[in-house]
mmCIF file of C-alpha atoms and ligand atoms in Angstrom:
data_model
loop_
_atom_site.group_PDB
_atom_site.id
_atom_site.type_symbol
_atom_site.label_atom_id
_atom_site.label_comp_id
_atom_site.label_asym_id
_atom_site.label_seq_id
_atom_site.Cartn_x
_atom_site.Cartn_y
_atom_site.Cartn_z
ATOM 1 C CA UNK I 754 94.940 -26.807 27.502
ATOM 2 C CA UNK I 755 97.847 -26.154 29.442
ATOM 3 C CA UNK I 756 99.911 -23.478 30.835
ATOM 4 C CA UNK I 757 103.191 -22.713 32.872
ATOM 5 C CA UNK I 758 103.184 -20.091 34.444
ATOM 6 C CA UNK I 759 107.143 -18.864 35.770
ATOM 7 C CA UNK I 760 106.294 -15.457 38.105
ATOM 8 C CA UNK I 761 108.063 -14.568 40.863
ATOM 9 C CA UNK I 762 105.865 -12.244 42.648
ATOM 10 C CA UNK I 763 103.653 -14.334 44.940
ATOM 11 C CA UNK I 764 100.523 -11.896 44.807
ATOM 12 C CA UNK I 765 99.915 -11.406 40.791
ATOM 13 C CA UNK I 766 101.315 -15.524 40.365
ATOM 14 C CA UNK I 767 98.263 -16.260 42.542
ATOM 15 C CA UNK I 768 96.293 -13.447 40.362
ATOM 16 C CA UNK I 769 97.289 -14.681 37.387
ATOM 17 C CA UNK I 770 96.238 -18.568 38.117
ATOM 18 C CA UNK I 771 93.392 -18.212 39.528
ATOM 19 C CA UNK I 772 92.598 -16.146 36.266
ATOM 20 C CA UNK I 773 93.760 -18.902 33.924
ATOM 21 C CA UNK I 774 92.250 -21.911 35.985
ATOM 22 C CA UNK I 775 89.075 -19.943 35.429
ATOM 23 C CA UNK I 776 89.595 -19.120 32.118
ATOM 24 C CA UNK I 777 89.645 -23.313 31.560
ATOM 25 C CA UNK I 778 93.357 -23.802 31.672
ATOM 26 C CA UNK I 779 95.395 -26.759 33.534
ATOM 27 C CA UNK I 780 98.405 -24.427 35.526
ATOM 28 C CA UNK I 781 101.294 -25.520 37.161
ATOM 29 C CA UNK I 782 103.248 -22.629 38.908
ATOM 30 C CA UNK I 783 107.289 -21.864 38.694
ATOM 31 C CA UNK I 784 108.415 -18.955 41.511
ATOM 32 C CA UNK I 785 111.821 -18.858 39.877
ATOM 33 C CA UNK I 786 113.921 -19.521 36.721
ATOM 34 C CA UNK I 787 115.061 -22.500 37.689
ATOM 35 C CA UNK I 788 111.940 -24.469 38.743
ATOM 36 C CA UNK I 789 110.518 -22.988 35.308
ATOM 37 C CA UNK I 790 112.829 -23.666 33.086
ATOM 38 C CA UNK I 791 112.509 -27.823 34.035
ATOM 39 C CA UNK I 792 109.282 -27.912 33.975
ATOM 40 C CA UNK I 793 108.940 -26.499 30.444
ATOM 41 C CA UNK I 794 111.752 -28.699 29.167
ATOM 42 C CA UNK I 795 109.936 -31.542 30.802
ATOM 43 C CA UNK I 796 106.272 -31.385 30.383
ATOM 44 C CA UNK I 797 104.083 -30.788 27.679
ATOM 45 C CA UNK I 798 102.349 -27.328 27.727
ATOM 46 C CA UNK I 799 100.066 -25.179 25.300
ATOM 47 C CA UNK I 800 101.901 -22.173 26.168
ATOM 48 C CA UNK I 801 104.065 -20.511 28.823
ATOM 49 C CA UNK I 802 103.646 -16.910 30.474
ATOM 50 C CA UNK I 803 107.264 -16.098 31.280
ATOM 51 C CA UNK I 804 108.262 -13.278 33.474
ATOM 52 C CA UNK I 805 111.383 -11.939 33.318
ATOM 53 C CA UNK I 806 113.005 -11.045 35.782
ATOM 54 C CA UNK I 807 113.381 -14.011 37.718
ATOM 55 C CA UNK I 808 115.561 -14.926 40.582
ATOM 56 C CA UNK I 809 117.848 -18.155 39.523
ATOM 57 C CA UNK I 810 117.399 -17.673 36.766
ATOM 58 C CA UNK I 811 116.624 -15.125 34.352
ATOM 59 C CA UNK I 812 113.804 -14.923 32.103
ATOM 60 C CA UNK I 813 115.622 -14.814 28.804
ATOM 61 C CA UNK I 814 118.208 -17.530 29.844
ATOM 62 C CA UNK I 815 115.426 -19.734 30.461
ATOM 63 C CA UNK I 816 113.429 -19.154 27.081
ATOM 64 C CA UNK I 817 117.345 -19.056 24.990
ATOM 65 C CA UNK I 818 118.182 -22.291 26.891
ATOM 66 C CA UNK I 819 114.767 -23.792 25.672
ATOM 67 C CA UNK I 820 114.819 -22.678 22.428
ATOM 68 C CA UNK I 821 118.477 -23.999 22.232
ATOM 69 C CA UNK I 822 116.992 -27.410 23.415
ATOM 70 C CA UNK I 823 113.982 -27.185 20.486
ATOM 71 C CA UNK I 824 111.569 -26.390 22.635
ATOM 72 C CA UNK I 825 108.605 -24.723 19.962
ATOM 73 C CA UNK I 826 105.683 -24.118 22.622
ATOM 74 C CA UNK I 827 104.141 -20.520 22.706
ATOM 75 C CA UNK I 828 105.912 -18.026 25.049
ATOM 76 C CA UNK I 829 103.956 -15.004 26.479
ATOM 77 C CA UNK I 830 106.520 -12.635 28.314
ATOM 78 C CA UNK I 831 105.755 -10.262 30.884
ATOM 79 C CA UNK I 832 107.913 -7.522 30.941
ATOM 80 C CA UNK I 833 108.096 -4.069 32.848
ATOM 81 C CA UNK I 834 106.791 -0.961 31.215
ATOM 82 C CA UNK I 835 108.674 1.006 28.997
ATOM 83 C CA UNK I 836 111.783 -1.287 28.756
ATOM 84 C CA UNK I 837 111.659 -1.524 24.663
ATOM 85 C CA UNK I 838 115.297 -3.266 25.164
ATOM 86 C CA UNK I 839 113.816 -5.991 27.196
ATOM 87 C CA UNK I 840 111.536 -6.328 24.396
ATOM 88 C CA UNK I 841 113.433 -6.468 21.840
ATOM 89 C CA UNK I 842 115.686 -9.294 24.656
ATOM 90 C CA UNK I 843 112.761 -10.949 24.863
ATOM 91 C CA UNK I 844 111.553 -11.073 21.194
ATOM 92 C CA UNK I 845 115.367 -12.388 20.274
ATOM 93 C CA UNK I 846 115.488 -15.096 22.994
ATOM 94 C CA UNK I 847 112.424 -16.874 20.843
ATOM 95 C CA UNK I 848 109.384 -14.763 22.521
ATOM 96 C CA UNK I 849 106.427 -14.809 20.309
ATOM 97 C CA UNK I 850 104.424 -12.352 21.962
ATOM 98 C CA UNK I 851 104.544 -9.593 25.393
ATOM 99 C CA UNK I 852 102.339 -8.357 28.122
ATOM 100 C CA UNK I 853 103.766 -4.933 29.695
ATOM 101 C CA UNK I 854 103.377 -4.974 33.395
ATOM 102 C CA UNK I 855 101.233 -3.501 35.407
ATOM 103 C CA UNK I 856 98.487 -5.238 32.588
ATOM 104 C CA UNK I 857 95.090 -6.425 32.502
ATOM 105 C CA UNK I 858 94.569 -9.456 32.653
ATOM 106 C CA UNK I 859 92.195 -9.687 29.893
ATOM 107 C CA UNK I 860 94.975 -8.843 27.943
ATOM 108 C CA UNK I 861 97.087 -11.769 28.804
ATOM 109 C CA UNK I 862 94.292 -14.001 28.744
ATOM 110 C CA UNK I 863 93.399 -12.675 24.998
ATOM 111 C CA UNK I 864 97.094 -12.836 24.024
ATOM 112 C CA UNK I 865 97.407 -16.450 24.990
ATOM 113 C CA UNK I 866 94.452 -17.932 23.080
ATOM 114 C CA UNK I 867 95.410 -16.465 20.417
ATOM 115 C CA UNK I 868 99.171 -17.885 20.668
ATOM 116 C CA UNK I 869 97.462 -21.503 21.789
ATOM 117 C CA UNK I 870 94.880 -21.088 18.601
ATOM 118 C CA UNK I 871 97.813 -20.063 16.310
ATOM 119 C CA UNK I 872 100.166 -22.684 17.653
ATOM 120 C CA UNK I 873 97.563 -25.094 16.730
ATOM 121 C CA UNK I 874 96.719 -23.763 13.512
ATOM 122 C CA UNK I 875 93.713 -22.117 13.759
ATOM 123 C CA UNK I 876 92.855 -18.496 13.104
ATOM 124 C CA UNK I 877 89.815 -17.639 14.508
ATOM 125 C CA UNK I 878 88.366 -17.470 18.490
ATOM 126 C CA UNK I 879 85.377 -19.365 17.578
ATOM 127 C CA UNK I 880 85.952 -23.192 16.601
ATOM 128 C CA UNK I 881 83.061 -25.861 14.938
ATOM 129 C CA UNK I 882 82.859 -29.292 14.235
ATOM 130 C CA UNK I 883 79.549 -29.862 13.245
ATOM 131 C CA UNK I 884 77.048 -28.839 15.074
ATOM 132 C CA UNK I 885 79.279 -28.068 18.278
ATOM 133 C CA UNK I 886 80.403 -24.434 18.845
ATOM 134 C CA UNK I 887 83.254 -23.340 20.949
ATOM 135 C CA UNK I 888 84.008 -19.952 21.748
ATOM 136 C CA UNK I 889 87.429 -19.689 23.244
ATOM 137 C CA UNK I 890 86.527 -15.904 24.173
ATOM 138 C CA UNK I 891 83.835 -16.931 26.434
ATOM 139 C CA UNK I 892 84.581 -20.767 26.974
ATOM 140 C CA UNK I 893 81.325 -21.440 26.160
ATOM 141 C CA UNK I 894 79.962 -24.405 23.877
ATOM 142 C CA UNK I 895 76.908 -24.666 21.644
ATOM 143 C CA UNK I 896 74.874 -27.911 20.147
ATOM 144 C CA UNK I 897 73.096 -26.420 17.078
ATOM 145 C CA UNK I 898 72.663 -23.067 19.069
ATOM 146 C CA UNK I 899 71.440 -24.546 22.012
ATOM 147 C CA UNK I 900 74.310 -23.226 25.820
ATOM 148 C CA UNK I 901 75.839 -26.864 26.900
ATOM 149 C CA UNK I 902 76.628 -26.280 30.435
ATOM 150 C CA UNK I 903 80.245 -28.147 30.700
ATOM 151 C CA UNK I 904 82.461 -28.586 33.890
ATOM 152 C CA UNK I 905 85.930 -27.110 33.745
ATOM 153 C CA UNK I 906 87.658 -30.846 33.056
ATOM 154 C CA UNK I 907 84.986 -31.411 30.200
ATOM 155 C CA UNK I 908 85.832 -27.835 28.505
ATOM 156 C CA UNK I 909 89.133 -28.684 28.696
ATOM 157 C CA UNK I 910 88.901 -32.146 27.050
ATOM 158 C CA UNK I 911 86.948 -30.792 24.364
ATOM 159 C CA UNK I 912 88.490 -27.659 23.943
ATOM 160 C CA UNK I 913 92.224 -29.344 23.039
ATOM 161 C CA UNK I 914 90.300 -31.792 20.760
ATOM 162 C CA UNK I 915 88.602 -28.539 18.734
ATOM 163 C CA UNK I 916 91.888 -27.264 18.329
ATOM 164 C CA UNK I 917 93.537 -30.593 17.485
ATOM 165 C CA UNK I 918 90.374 -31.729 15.109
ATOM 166 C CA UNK I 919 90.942 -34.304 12.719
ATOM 167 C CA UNK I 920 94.053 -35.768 14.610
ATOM 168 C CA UNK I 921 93.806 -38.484 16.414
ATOM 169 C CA UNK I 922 94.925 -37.775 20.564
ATOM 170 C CA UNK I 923 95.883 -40.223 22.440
ATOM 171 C CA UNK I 924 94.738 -40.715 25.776
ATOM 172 C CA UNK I 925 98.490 -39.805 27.200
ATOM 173 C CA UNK I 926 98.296 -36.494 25.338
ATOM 174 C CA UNK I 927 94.715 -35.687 26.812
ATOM 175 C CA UNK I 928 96.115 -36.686 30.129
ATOM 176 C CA UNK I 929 99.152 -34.649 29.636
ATOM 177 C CA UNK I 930 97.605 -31.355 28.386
ATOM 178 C CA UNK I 931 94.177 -31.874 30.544
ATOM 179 C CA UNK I 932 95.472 -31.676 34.222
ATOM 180 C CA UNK I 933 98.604 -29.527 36.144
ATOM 181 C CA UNK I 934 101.136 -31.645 37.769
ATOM 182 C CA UNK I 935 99.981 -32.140 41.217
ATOM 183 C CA UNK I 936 96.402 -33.617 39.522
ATOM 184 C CA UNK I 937 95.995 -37.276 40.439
ATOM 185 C CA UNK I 938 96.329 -38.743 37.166
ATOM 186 C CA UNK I 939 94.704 -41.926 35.943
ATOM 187 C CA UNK I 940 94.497 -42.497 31.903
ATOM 188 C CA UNK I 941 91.093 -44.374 33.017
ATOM 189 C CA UNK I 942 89.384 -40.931 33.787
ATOM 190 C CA UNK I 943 89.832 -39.923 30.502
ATOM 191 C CA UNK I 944 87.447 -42.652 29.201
ATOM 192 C CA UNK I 945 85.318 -41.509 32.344
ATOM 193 C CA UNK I 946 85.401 -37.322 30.797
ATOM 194 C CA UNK I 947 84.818 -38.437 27.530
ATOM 195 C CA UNK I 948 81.610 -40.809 28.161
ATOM 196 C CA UNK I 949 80.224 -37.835 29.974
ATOM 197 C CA UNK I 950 81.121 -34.750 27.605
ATOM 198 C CA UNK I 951 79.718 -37.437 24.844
ATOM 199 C CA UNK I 952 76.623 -37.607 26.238
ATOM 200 C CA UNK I 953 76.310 -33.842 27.842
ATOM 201 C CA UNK I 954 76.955 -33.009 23.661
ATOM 202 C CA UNK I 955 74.355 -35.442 22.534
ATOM 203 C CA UNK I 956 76.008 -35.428 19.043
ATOM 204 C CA UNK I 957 78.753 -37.922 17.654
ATOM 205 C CA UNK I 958 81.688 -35.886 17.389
ATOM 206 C CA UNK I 959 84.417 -38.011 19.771
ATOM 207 C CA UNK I 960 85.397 -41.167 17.900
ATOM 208 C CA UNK I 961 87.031 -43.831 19.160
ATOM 209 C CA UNK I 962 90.172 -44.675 16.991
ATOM 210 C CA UNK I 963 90.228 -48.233 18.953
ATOM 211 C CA UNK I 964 93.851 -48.785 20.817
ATOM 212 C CA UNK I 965 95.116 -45.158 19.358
ATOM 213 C CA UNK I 966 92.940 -42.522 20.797
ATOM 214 C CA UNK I 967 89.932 -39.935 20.271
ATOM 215 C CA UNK I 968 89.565 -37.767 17.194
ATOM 216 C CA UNK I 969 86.993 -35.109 17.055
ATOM 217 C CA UNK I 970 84.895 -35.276 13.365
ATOM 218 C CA UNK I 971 81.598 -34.315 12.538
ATOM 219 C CA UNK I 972 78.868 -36.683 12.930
ATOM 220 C CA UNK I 973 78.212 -38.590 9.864
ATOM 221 C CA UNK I 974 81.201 -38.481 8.397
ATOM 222 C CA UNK I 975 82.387 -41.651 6.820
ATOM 223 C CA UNK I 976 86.221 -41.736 8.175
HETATM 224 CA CA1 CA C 2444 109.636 -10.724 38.618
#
């Protein structure tokens, strides 16, 4: 999964991601309007935290100008305390949820799995396919009960194909929504991630739609 992040304020931007990268998320960082606003109309994120008041360029300009465009991904806003009307601003310009600031950031991290599980059609914190368990609370993964001990890149992987099961991902999309910008990216590694978190699982969940992608199924199934 990933996230953009637009927040001005160096301190609580560097809070914030350090937060998200260890809650198993891909962030890329905007410090003002502008900068945020391309960056969500060109690359493909889960969701985007979107302070508002941002030099350049306002928060709600940005999020009416992408909404305008058709842009449909998840927007958490930050907004200051007690300012109902930016709220309500915020709620208008296409917002689909808000943190008050000063928050915790268990809050925002709470609020933006559930937007990512929602935007992805899924209800519930806790995911299955088969014997595989993924608890997006905890980012921790099961085999039939037994911990899996998973790097960040391998939760990642499997954690967009959980919420994405029975689709088929291509390898662009995995390398689009697995790593930030700055990330070094090679579609090859993605072969590389999956051969590992295959065999870290020990089950057959990943199949190979040959030339189109991976799709995550139980094992056994016969499609
Ligand atoms: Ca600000």
């Amino acid at each position: 999964m990933r996230v953009l992040l637009v927040e001005d304020e160096e301190d609580l931007a560097r809070q914030l991601q350090e937060s998200l990268v260890d809650a198993g998320y891909a962030v890329d960082v905007a410090h003002d309007g502008e900068e945020g606003h391309y960056l969500g109309a060109n690359e493909p994120y889960d969701a985007i935290v979107l302070d508002l008041g941002l030099p350049i360029l306002d928060g709600i300009t940005v999020l009416e100008r992408w909404r305008r465009d058709g842009l449909a991904t998840p927007v958490l806003i930050l907004t200051a305390r007690d300012r109902w009307s930016e709220k309500v601003a915020g709620f208008d310009a296409g917002a689909d949820d808000y943190v008050a600031k000063p928050f915790h950031m268990e809050e925002v991290l709470a609020r933006l799995r559930a937007l990512v599980r929602r935007a992805a059609g899924h209800a519930s914190a806790e995911m299955s396919c088969g014997p595989v368990h993924l608890d997006t609370r905890s980012a921790k993964v099961s085999v039939d009960g037994q911990p899996i001990k998973l790097t960040a890149q391998e939760y990642r992987l499997l954690a967009y194909l959980m919420h994405h099961q029975d689709k088929i991902v291509s390898r662009t999309e995995l390398t689009e929504h697995l790593y930030d910008q700055d990330f070094d990216r090679d579609s090859n590694t993605i072969e590389v991630f999956v051969g590992r978190l295959r065999k870290k699982l020990g089950v057959d969940v990943i199949q190979t739609a040959r030339g189109l992608g991976y799709r995550l199924a139980p094992p056994g199934g016969a499609n």
